[in-house]
Coordinates of N, CA and C in Angstrom, one line a residue:
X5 N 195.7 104.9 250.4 CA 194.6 104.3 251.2 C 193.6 105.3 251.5
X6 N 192.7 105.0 251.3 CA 191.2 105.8 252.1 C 190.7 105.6 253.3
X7 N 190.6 106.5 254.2 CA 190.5 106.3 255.3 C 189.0 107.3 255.6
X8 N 188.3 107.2 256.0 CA 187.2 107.9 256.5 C 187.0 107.8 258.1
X9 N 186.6 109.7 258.0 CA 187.2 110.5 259.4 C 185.9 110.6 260.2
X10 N 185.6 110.5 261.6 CA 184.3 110.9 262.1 C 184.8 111.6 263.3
X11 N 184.6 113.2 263.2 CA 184.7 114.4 264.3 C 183.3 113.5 265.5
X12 N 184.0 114.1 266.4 CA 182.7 114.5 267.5 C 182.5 115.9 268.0
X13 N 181.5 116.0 268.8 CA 181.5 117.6 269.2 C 182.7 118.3 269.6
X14 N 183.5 116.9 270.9 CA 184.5 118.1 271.2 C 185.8 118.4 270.8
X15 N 185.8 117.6 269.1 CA 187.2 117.7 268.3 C 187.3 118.4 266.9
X16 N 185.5 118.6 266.9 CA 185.2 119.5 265.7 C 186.0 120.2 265.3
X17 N 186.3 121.6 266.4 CA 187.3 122.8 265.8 C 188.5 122.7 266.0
X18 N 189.1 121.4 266.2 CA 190.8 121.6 266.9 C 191.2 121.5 265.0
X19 N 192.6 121.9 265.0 CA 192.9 121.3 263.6 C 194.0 120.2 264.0
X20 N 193.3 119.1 264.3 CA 194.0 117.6 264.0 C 194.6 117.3 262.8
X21 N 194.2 117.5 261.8 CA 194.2 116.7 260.4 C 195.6 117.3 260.3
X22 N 195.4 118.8 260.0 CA 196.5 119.5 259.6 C 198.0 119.1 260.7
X23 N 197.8 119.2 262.1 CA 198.6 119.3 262.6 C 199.3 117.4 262.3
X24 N 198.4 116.8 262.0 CA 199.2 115.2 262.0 C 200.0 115.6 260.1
X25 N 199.0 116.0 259.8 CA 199.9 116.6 258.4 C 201.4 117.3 258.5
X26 N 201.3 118.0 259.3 CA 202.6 118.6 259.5 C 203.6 117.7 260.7
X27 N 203.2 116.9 261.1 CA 203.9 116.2 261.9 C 204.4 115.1 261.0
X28 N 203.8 114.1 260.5 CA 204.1 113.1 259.5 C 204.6 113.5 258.6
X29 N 204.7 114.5 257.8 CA 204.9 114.6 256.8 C 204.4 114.2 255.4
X30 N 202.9 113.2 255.8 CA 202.1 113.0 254.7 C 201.4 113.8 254.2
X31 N 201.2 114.2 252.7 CA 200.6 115.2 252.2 C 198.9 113.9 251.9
X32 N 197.9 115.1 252.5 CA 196.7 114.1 252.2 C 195.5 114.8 251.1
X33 N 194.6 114.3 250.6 CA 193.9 114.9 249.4 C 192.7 114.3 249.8
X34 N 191.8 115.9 250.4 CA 190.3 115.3 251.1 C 189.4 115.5 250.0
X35 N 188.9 113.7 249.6 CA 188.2 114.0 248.6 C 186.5 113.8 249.1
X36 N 186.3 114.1 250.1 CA 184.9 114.2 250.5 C 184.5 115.0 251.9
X37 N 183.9 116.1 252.3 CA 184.0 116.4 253.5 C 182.6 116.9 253.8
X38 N 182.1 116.7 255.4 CA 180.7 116.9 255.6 C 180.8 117.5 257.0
X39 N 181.2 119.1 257.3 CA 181.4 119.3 258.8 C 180.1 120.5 259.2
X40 N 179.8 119.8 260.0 CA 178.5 120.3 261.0 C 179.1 120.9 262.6
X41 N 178.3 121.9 262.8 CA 178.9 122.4 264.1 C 178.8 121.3 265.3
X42 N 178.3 120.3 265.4 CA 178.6 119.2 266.3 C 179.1 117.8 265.9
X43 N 179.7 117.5 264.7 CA 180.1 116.2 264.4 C 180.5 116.4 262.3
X44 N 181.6 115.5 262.3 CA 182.2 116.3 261.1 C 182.5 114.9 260.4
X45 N 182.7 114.3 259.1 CA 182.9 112.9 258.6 C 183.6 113.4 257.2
X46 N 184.9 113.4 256.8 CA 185.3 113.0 255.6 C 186.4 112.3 255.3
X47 N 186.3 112.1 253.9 CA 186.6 110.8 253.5 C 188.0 111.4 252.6
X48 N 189.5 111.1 253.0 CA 190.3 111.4 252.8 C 191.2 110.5 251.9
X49 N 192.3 110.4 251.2 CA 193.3 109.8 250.4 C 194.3 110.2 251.1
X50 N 195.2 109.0 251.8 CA 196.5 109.3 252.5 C 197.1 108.3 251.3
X51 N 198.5 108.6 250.5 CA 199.0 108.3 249.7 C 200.5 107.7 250.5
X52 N 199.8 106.7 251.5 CA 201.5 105.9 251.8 C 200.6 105.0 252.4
X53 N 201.3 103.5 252.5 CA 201.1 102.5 253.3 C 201.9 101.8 254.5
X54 N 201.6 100.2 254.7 CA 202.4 100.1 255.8 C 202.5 100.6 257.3
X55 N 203.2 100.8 257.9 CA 203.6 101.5 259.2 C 203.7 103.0 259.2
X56 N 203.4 103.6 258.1 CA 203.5 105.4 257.9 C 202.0 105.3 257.9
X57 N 200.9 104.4 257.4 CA 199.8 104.9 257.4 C 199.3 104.3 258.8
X58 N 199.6 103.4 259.5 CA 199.5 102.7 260.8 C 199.4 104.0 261.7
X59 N 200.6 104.7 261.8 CA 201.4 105.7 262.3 C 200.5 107.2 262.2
X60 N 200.0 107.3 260.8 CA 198.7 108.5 260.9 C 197.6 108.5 261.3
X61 N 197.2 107.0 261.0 CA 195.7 106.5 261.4 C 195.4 106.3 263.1
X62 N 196.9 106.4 263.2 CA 197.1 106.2 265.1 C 196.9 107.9 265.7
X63 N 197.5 108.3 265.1 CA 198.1 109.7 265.5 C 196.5 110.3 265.6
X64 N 195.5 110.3 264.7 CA 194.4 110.3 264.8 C 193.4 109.9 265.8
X65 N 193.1 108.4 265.6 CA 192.8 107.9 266.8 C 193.0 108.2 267.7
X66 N 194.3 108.4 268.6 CA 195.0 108.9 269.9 C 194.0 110.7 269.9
X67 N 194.0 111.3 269.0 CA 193.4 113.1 268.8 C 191.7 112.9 268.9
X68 N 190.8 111.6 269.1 CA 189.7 111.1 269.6 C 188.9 111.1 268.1
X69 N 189.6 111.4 266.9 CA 189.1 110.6 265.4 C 188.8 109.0 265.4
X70 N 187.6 109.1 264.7 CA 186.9 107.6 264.8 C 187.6 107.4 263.4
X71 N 188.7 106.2 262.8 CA 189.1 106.2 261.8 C 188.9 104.7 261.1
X72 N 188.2 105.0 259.9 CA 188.0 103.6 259.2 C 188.3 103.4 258.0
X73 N 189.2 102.7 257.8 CA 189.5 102.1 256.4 C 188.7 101.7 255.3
X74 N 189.0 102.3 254.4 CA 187.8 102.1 253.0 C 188.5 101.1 251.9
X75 N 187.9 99.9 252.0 CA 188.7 99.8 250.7 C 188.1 99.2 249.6
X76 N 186.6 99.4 249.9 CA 185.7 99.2 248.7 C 184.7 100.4 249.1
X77 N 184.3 100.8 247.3 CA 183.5 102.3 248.1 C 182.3 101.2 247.5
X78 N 181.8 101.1 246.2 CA 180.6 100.7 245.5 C 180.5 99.4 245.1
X79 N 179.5 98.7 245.3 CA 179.3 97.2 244.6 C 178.2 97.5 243.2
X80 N 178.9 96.8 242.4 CA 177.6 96.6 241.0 C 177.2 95.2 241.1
X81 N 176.0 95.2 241.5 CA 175.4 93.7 241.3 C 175.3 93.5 239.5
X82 N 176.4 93.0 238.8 CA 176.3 92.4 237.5 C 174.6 92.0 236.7
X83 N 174.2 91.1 237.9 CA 172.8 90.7 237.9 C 171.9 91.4 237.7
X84 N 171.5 92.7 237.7 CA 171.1 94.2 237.9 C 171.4 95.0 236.7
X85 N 172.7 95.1 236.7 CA 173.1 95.7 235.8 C 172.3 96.0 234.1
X86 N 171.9 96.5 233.8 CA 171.2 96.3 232.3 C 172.8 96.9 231.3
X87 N 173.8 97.7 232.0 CA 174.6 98.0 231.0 C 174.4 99.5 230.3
X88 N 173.0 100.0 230.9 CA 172.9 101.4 230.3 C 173.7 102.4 229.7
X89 N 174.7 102.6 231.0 CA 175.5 103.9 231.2 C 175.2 104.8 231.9
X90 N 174.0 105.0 232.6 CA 173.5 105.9 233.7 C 174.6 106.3 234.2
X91 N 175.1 105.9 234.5 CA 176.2 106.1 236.1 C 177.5 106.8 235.1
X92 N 177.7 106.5 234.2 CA 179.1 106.9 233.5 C 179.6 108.4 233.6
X93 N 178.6 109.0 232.9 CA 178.4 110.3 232.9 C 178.4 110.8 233.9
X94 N 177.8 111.3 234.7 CA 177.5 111.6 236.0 C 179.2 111.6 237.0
X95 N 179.3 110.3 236.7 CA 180.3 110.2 237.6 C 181.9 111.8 237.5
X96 N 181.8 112.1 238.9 CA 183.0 113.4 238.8 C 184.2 113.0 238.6
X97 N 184.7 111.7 238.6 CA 185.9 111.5 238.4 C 186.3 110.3 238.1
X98 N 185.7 109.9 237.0 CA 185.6 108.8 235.9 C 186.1 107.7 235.9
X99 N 185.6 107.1 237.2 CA 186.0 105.7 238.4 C 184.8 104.8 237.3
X100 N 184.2 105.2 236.6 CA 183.1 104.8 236.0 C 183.3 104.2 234.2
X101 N 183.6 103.4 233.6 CA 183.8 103.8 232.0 C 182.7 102.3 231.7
X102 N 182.8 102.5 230.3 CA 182.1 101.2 229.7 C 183.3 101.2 228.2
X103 N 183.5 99.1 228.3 CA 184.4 99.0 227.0 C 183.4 98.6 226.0
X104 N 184.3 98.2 225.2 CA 183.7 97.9 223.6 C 182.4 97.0 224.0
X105 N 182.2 96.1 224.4 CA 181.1 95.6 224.8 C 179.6 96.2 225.8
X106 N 180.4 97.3 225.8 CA 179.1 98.3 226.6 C 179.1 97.3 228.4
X107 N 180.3 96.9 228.4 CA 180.3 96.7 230.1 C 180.3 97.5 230.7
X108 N 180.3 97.6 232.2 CA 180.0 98.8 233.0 C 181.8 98.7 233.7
X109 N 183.0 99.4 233.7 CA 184.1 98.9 234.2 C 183.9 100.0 235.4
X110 N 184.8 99.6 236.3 CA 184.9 100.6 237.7 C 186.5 100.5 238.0
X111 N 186.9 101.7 237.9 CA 188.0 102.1 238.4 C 188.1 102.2 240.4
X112 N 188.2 101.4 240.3 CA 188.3 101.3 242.6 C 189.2 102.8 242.9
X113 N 190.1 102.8 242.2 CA 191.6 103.7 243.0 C 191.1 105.4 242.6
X114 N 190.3 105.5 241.3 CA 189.9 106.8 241.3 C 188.3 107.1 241.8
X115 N 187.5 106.3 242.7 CA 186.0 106.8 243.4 C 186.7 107.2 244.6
X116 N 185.8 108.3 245.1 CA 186.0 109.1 246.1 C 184.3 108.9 247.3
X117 N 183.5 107.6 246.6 CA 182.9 107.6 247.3 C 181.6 108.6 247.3
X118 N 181.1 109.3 246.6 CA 180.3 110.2 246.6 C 179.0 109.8 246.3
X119 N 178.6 108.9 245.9 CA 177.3 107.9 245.3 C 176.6 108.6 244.2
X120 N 176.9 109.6 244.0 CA 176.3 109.8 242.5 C 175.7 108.9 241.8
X121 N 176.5 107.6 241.3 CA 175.8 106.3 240.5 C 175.0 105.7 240.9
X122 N 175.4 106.2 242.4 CA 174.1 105.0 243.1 C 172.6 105.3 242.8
X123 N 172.4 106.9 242.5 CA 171.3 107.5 242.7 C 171.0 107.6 241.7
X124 N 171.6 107.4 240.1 CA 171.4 107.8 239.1 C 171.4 106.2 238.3
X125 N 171.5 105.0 239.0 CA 171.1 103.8 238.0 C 169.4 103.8 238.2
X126 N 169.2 103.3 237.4 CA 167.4 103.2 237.3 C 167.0 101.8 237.3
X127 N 168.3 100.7 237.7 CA 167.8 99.2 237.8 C 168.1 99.3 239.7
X128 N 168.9 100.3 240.6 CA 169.6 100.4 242.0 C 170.2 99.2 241.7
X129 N 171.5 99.0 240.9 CA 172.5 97.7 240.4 C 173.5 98.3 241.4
X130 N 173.8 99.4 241.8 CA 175.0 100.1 242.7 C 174.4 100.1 244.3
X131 N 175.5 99.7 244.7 CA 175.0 100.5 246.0 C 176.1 100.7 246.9
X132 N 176.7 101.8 247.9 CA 177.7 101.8 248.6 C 177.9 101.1 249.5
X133 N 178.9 100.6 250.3 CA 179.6 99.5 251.0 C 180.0 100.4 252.0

C-alpha cells in the first residue's frame, strides 16, 4: 500500500519513520521524498496490509504524521488520449507501456506517483489524483 507522509515543522527532524521501522518490523521503500526545513511530504510503499498496515499508519499518526492512503496515483482520460506514447518513455519505472494496438496500458502497482506523464502528454489526457 502507498501511503503519503506530511512532516510539520515540529516533526521534521525527529526520525519517526525509521524508529516505527524498527519497531514494526516493516521494511518500507520511499519511492518519493520532498523535505524542507519546515515541512517534509513523501510518498512511501509499505509492503503489508490489513491490521499491520492499520498498526503503522497509527503509529505514525500518534508521532503527529499527516498519513493518507494512495490508491490511485494518475487518471488517463481515454477521451484525450490520442495514443502517442509521450508518457511511455519518460516514465522511470515503466508503470507506463503500450500493446499491440498502440493503447496506452498503466501499470497502478509499479507508479510511484511522480507525474512525469502528466507533464509530458501534449493532449494533458493524464492528470494526478
Amino acid at each position: 500500500m502507498k501511503l503519503k507522509l506530511n512532516y510539520s515543522r515540529e516533526n521534521i527532524g525527529k526520525p519517526i519513520l525509521s524508529d516505527i521501522i524498527l519497531r514494526t518490523g516493516i521494511p518500507i521503500n520511499i519511492l518519493e521524498a520532498k523535505i524542507e526545513p519546515n515541512t517534509g511530504e513523501m510518498l512511501i510503499d509499505v509492503p503489508t496490509e490489513g491490521e499491520r498496515l492499520k498498526e503503522f499508519s497509527s503509529l505514525l499518526q500518534r508521532a503527529g504524521v499527516t498519513v493518507k492512503e494512495i490508491t490511485r496515483t494518475i487518471e488517463i482520460d481515454r477521451g484525450k488520449c490520442i495514443t502517442c506514447g509521450a508518457c511511455v518513455s519518460p516514465c522511470p519505472v515503466k508503470a507506463l507501456a503500450q500493446d499491440e494496438n498502440w493503447d496506452i496500458i498503466f501499470y497502478e502497482e509499479k507508479c510511484i506517483g511522480c507525474g512525469i506523464c502528466v507533464y509530458t502528454c501534449p493532449v494533458n489526457a493524464i492528470r494526478m489524483l
